PDB file of C-alpha atoms and ligand atoms in Angstrom:
ATOM      1  CA  UNK A 256     116.731 102.672 132.188  1.00 94.00           C
ATOM      2  CA  UNK A 257     115.380 102.267 128.405  1.00 97.00           C
ATOM      3  CA  UNK A 258     117.908 101.588 125.558  1.00 98.00           C
ATOM      4  CA  UNK A 259     116.867 104.044 122.775  1.00 98.00           C
ATOM      5  CA  UNK A 260     117.233 104.263 118.876  1.00 98.00           C
ATOM      6  CA  UNK A 261     117.518 107.718 117.894  1.00 97.00           C
ATOM      7  CA  UNK A 262     118.056 108.517 114.067  1.00 96.00           C
ATOM      8  CA  UNK A 263     119.675 111.522 112.446  1.00 96.00           C
ATOM      9  CA  UNK A 264     117.711 112.016 109.392  1.00 92.00           C
ATOM     10  CA  UNK A 265     119.506 113.285 106.319  1.00 89.00           C
ATOM     11  CA  UNK A 266     117.924 113.440 102.746  1.00 82.00           C
ATOM     12  CA  UNK A 267     119.957 110.294 101.540  1.00 82.00           C
ATOM     13  CA  UNK A 268     121.322 109.029 104.567  1.00 91.00           C
ATOM     14  CA  UNK A 269     119.907 107.945 108.011  1.00 95.00           C
ATOM     15  CA  UNK A 270     122.123 106.952 111.016  1.00 97.00           C
ATOM     16  CA  UNK A 271     121.030 105.771 114.346  1.00 98.00           C
ATOM     17  CA  UNK A 272     122.396 106.303 117.819  1.00 98.00           C
ATOM     18  CA  UNK A 273     121.923 103.668 120.233  1.00 98.00           C
ATOM     19  CA  UNK A 274     122.009 104.750 123.944  1.00 98.00           C
ATOM     20  CA  UNK A 275     120.478 104.836 127.185  1.00 97.00           C
ATOM     21  CA  UNK A 276     118.453 107.565 128.823  1.00 97.00           C
ATOM     22  CA  UNK A 277     116.078 108.158 131.776  1.00 95.00           C
ATOM     23  CA  UNK A 278     114.504 110.975 129.679  1.00 96.00           C
ATOM     24  CA  UNK A 279     114.700 110.246 125.905  1.00 96.00           C
ATOM     25  CA  UNK A 280     113.063 113.340 124.606  1.00 94.00           C
ATOM     26  CA  UNK A 281     115.315 115.099 126.707  1.00 96.00           C
ATOM     27  CA  UNK A 282     118.353 113.192 125.259  1.00 96.00           C
ATOM     28  CA  UNK A 283     116.923 113.776 121.905  1.00 96.00           C
ATOM     29  CA  UNK A 284     116.934 117.637 122.324  1.00 96.00           C
ATOM     30  CA  UNK A 285     120.164 117.258 124.137  1.00 97.00           C
ATOM     31  CA  UNK A 286     121.898 115.467 120.708  1.00 96.00           C
ATOM     32  CA  UNK A 287     119.896 117.926 118.773  1.00 96.00           C
ATOM     33  CA  UNK A 288     121.633 121.058 120.277  1.00 96.00           C
ATOM     34  CA  UNK A 289     124.404 122.256 117.728  1.00 91.00           C
ATOM     35  CA  UNK A 290     123.370 119.411 115.322  1.00 93.00           C
ATOM     36  CA  UNK A 291     121.436 121.060 112.034  1.00 93.00           C
ATOM     37  CA  UNK A 292     120.362 117.577 111.008  1.00 94.00           C
ATOM     38  CA  UNK A 293     117.035 116.390 112.250  1.00 93.00           C
ATOM     39  CA  UNK A 294     116.922 113.888 115.132  1.00 95.00           C
ATOM     40  CA  UNK A 295     113.897 111.814 115.460  1.00 94.00           C
ATOM     41  CA  UNK A 296     113.316 109.059 118.441  1.00 95.00           C
ATOM     42  CA  UNK A 297     112.507 105.644 116.620  1.00 96.00           C
ATOM     43  CA  UNK A 298     111.831 103.523 119.519  1.00 97.00           C
ATOM     44  CA  UNK A 299     113.097 102.323 122.824  1.00 98.00           C
ATOM     45  CA  UNK A 300     113.251  99.242 125.099  1.00 98.00           C
ATOM     46  CA  UNK A 301     112.712  99.222 128.556  1.00 97.00           C
ATOM     47  CA  UNK A 302     115.167  96.728 130.702  1.00 95.00           C
ATOM     48  CA  UNK A 303     116.224  95.645 134.301  1.00 94.00           C
ATOM     49  CA  UNK A 304     119.769  95.433 132.855  1.00 96.00           C
ATOM     50  CA  UNK A 305     119.982  98.561 130.412  1.00 96.00           C
ATOM     51  CA  UNK A 306     123.796  98.068 130.341  1.00 97.00           C
ATOM     52  CA  UNK A 307     123.619  94.396 129.175  1.00 97.00           C
ATOM     53  CA  UNK A 308     120.876  95.463 126.723  1.00 97.00           C
ATOM     54  CA  UNK A 309     122.840  98.046 125.237  1.00 98.00           C
ATOM     55  CA  UNK A 310     125.826  96.049 124.766  1.00 97.00           C
ATOM     56  CA  UNK A 311     124.088  93.448 123.095  1.00 97.00           C
ATOM     57  CA  UNK A 312     122.495  95.590 120.731  1.00 97.00           C
ATOM     58  CA  UNK A 313     125.836  97.679 120.273  1.00 97.00           C
ATOM     59  CA  UNK A 314     127.065  93.884 119.354  1.00 97.00           C
ATOM     60  CA  UNK A 315     124.256  92.721 116.830  1.00 96.00           C
ATOM     61  CA  UNK A 316     124.836  95.640 114.658  1.00 97.00           C
ATOM     62  CA  UNK A 317     128.595  95.831 115.305  1.00 97.00           C
ATOM     63  CA  UNK A 318     129.313  95.241 111.343  1.00 97.00           C
ATOM     64  CA  UNK A 319     127.263  98.422 110.891  1.00 97.00           C
ATOM     65  CA  UNK A 320     129.131 100.719 113.427  1.00 97.00           C
ATOM     66  CA  UNK A 321     129.944 103.986 112.221  1.00 96.00           C
ATOM     67  CA  UNK A 322     131.260 105.638 115.158  1.00 95.00           C
ATOM     68  CA  UNK A 323     131.019 105.505 118.754  1.00 96.00           C
ATOM     69  CA  UNK A 324     127.442 104.673 119.500  1.00 97.00           C
ATOM     70  CA  UNK A 325     126.272 105.762 115.996  1.00 97.00           C
ATOM     71  CA  UNK A 326     125.332 102.633 113.238  1.00 98.00           C
ATOM     72  CA  UNK A 327     124.358 102.580 109.685  1.00 97.00           C
ATOM     73  CA  UNK A 328     120.789 101.441 110.560  1.00 96.00           C
ATOM     74  CA  UNK A 329     117.430 102.310 109.291  1.00 94.00           C
ATOM     75  CA  UNK A 330     114.340 102.622 111.598  1.00 94.00           C
ATOM     76  CA  UNK A 331     113.317  99.580 109.626  1.00 94.00           C
ATOM     77  CA  UNK A 332     116.362  97.759 110.814  1.00 96.00           C
ATOM     78  CA  UNK A 333     115.537  98.519 114.383  1.00 96.00           C
ATOM     79  CA  UNK A 334     111.639  97.463 114.117  1.00 96.00           C
ATOM     80  CA  UNK A 335     112.180  93.689 114.232  1.00 96.00           C
ATOM     81  CA  UNK A 336     114.242  94.276 117.448  1.00 97.00           C
ATOM     82  CA  UNK A 337     111.739  96.447 119.032  1.00 97.00           C
ATOM     83  CA  UNK A 338     109.155  93.592 118.062  1.00 96.00           C
ATOM     84  CA  UNK A 339     111.306  90.990 119.499  1.00 96.00           C
ATOM     85  CA  UNK A 340     111.114  93.041 122.785  1.00 97.00           C
ATOM     86  CA  UNK A 341     107.572  92.499 123.052  1.00 96.00           C
ATOM     87  CA  UNK A 342     105.500  94.258 125.787  1.00 97.00           C
ATOM     88  CA  UNK A 343     109.433  96.208 126.563  1.00 98.00           C
ATOM     89  CA  UNK A 344     109.409  97.178 123.020  1.00 98.00           C
ATOM     90  CA  UNK A 345     107.848 100.732 122.461  1.00 97.00           C
ATOM     91  CA  UNK A 346     107.822 102.976 118.794  1.00 95.00           C
ATOM     92  CA  UNK A 347     107.749 106.773 119.152  1.00 93.00           C
ATOM     93  CA  UNK A 348     104.364 107.484 118.538  1.00 85.00           C
ATOM     94  CA  UNK A 349     103.392 110.450 115.766  1.00 76.00           C
ATOM     95  CA  UNK A 350     101.659 113.083 116.963  1.00 66.00           C
ATOM     96  CA  UNK A 351      98.886 112.309 114.454  1.00 63.00           C
ATOM     97  CA  UNK A 352      98.596 108.732 115.450  1.00 63.00           C
ATOM     98  CA  UNK A 353      94.455 108.931 116.020  1.00 66.00           C
ATOM     99  CA  UNK A 354      93.884 110.222 112.368  1.00 68.00           C
ATOM    100  CA  UNK A 355      91.700 107.724 111.158  1.00 68.00           C
ATOM    101  CA  UNK A 356      92.738 106.516 107.628  1.00 71.00           C
ATOM    102  CA  UNK A 357      90.204 103.561 107.071  1.00 74.00           C
ATOM    103  CA  UNK A 358      88.597 100.590 108.291  1.00 79.00           C
ATOM    104  CA  UNK A 359      89.438  97.061 108.190  1.00 78.00           C
ATOM    105  CA  UNK A 360      86.784  94.349 107.504  1.00 80.00           C
ATOM    106  CA  UNK A 361      85.627  94.127 111.210  1.00 78.00           C
ATOM    107  CA  UNK A 362      85.289  97.870 110.974  1.00 76.00           C
ATOM    108  CA  UNK A 363      88.357  98.429 113.161  1.00 73.00           C
ATOM    109  CA  UNK A 364      89.801 101.520 112.464  1.00 70.00           C
ATOM    110  CA  UNK A 365      93.293 101.691 110.906  1.00 67.00           C
ATOM    111  CA  UNK A 366      95.379 104.770 111.830  1.00 64.00           C
ATOM    112  CA  UNK A 367      97.712 107.514 110.176  1.00 62.00           C
ATOM    113  CA  UNK A 368     101.258 106.806 110.869  1.00 67.00           C
ATOM    114  CA  UNK A 369     100.930 105.294 114.727  1.00 76.00           C
ATOM    115  CA  UNK A 370     105.005 105.158 113.596  1.00 85.00           C
ATOM    116  CA  UNK A 371     106.790 107.784 111.602  1.00 83.00           C
ATOM    117  CA  UNK A 372     108.927 104.890 109.601  1.00 85.00           C
ATOM    118  CA  UNK A 373     106.174 101.942 108.510  1.00 86.00           C
ATOM    119  CA  UNK A 374     102.937 100.633 109.007  1.00 84.00           C
ATOM    120  CA  UNK A 375     102.078  98.763 112.205  1.00 87.00           C
ATOM    121  CA  UNK A 376      98.655  96.810 112.584  1.00 86.00           C
ATOM    122  CA  UNK A 377      96.799  97.102 115.507  1.00 86.00           C
ATOM    123  CA  UNK A 378      97.881  93.589 117.065  1.00 91.00           C
ATOM    124  CA  UNK A 379     101.364  94.743 116.769  1.00 93.00           C
ATOM    125  CA  UNK A 380     101.415  97.915 118.219  1.00 93.00           C
ATOM    126  CA  UNK A 381      99.099  99.979 120.815  1.00 92.00           C
ATOM    127  CA  UNK A 382      98.277 102.984 119.342  1.00 87.00           C
ATOM    128  CA  UNK A 383      97.550 104.771 122.765  1.00 89.00           C
ATOM    129  CA  UNK A 384     101.413 103.745 124.039  1.00 92.00           C
ATOM    130  CA  UNK A 385     103.050 102.741 121.286  1.00 93.00           C
ATOM    131  CA  UNK A 386     103.893  99.317 123.018  1.00 96.00           C
ATOM    132  CA  UNK A 387     104.913  96.335 120.481  1.00 96.00           C
ATOM    133  CA  UNK A 388     102.749  94.163 122.861  1.00 96.00           C
ATOM    134  CA  UNK A 389      99.846  95.438 120.372  1.00 94.00           C
ATOM    135  CA  UNK A 390      96.243  95.210 121.459  1.00 93.00           C
ATOM    136  CA  UNK A 391      94.323  92.069 121.906  1.00 95.00           C
ATOM    137  CA  UNK A 392      90.523  91.491 121.182  1.00 93.00           C
ATOM    138  CA  UNK A 393      88.807  90.476 124.312  1.00 92.00           C
ATOM    139  CA  UNK A 394      85.989  88.101 123.331  1.00 92.00           C
ATOM    140  CA  UNK A 395      84.229  88.786 126.375  1.00 90.00           C
ATOM    141  CA  UNK A 396      83.909  92.203 126.510  1.00 89.00           C
ATOM    142  CA  UNK A 397      84.219  92.676 122.447  1.00 90.00           C
ATOM    143  CA  UNK A 398      86.749  95.225 123.120  1.00 93.00           C
ATOM    144  CA  UNK A 399      90.723  95.549 122.295  1.00 93.00           C
ATOM    145  CA  UNK A 400      93.023  95.854 125.158  1.00 95.00           C
ATOM    146  CA  UNK A 401      96.579  96.575 125.869  1.00 95.00           C
ATOM    147  CA  UNK A 402      98.528  94.973 128.159  1.00 96.00           C
ATOM    148  CA  UNK A 403     100.878  97.558 128.898  1.00 96.00           C
ATOM    149  CA  UNK A 404      99.066 100.812 129.061  1.00 95.00           C
ATOM    150  CA  UNK A 405      95.617  99.002 130.375  1.00 95.00           C
ATOM    151  CA  UNK A 406      93.600 100.900 127.352  1.00 92.00           C
ATOM    152  CA  UNK A 407      90.526  99.227 126.936  1.00 92.00           C
ATOM    153  CA  UNK A 408      88.429 100.195 123.780  1.00 89.00           C
ATOM    154  CA  UNK A 409      85.955  99.417 121.188  1.00 85.00           C
ATOM    155  CA  UNK A 410      87.041 102.489 119.347  1.00 76.00           C
ATOM    156  CA  UNK A 411      83.375 103.665 119.191  1.00 72.00           C
ATOM    157  CA  UNK A 412      84.386 106.958 120.864  1.00 65.00           C
ATOM    158  CA  UNK A 413      86.353 107.646 117.780  1.00 59.00           C
ATOM    159  CA  UNK A 414      84.192 108.849 115.176  1.00 51.00           C
ATOM    160  CA  UNK A 415      82.297 105.720 113.537  1.00 48.00           C
ATOM    161  CA  UNK A 416      82.566 104.612 109.725  1.00 48.00           C
ATOM    162  CA  UNK A 417      79.917 106.509 107.587  1.00 53.00           C
ATOM    163  CA  UNK A 418      77.576 103.796 106.052  1.00 53.00           C
ATOM    164  CA  UNK A 419      78.948 104.705 102.487  1.00 54.00           C
ATOM    165  CA  UNK A 420      82.460 103.919 103.748  1.00 51.00           C
ATOM    166  CA  UNK A 421      81.502 100.606 105.109  1.00 49.00           C
ATOM    167  CA  UNK A 422      80.061  99.567 101.551  1.00 48.00           C
ATOM    168  CA  UNK A 423      83.711 100.326  99.563  1.00 45.00           C
TER     169      UNK A 423
HETATM  170 ZN1   ZN B  84      98.959 100.554 125.207  1.00 81.30          ZN
END
């Protein structure tokens, strides 16, 4: 089962729980019960050996342990770990992940906050499934492909740029 990062977000302090759960959103809701402070899923890593992975991550952040499975780490601290996991690493997608905020030089759309906690490029993170394998450009099809969810798109079905926008 996946090993998750769930952050407790207070105004001036974020602490993050590293644990494992089959259903991460269900675990988040369970943890939220009776807790006045907002909890948010940051990301997770799938693994065949979740016990070993969890132990490794707890050890990796050992000096920042607050208590139990809670650590004094920010979502940005978890990101390199999620990236390192490649196709097994995921970020929790924003509900508005597909709101397009602009286009790069190659007319590839840039999305608003695929991830709540930082900007991620298309090549770093698939906006469809949140997988850290990212999307790869296929020369043959001129489309972007995700190895994890198999999304294949040239983004043309999403609103194309207005001519004026392209000039800017
Ligand atoms: Zn994907």
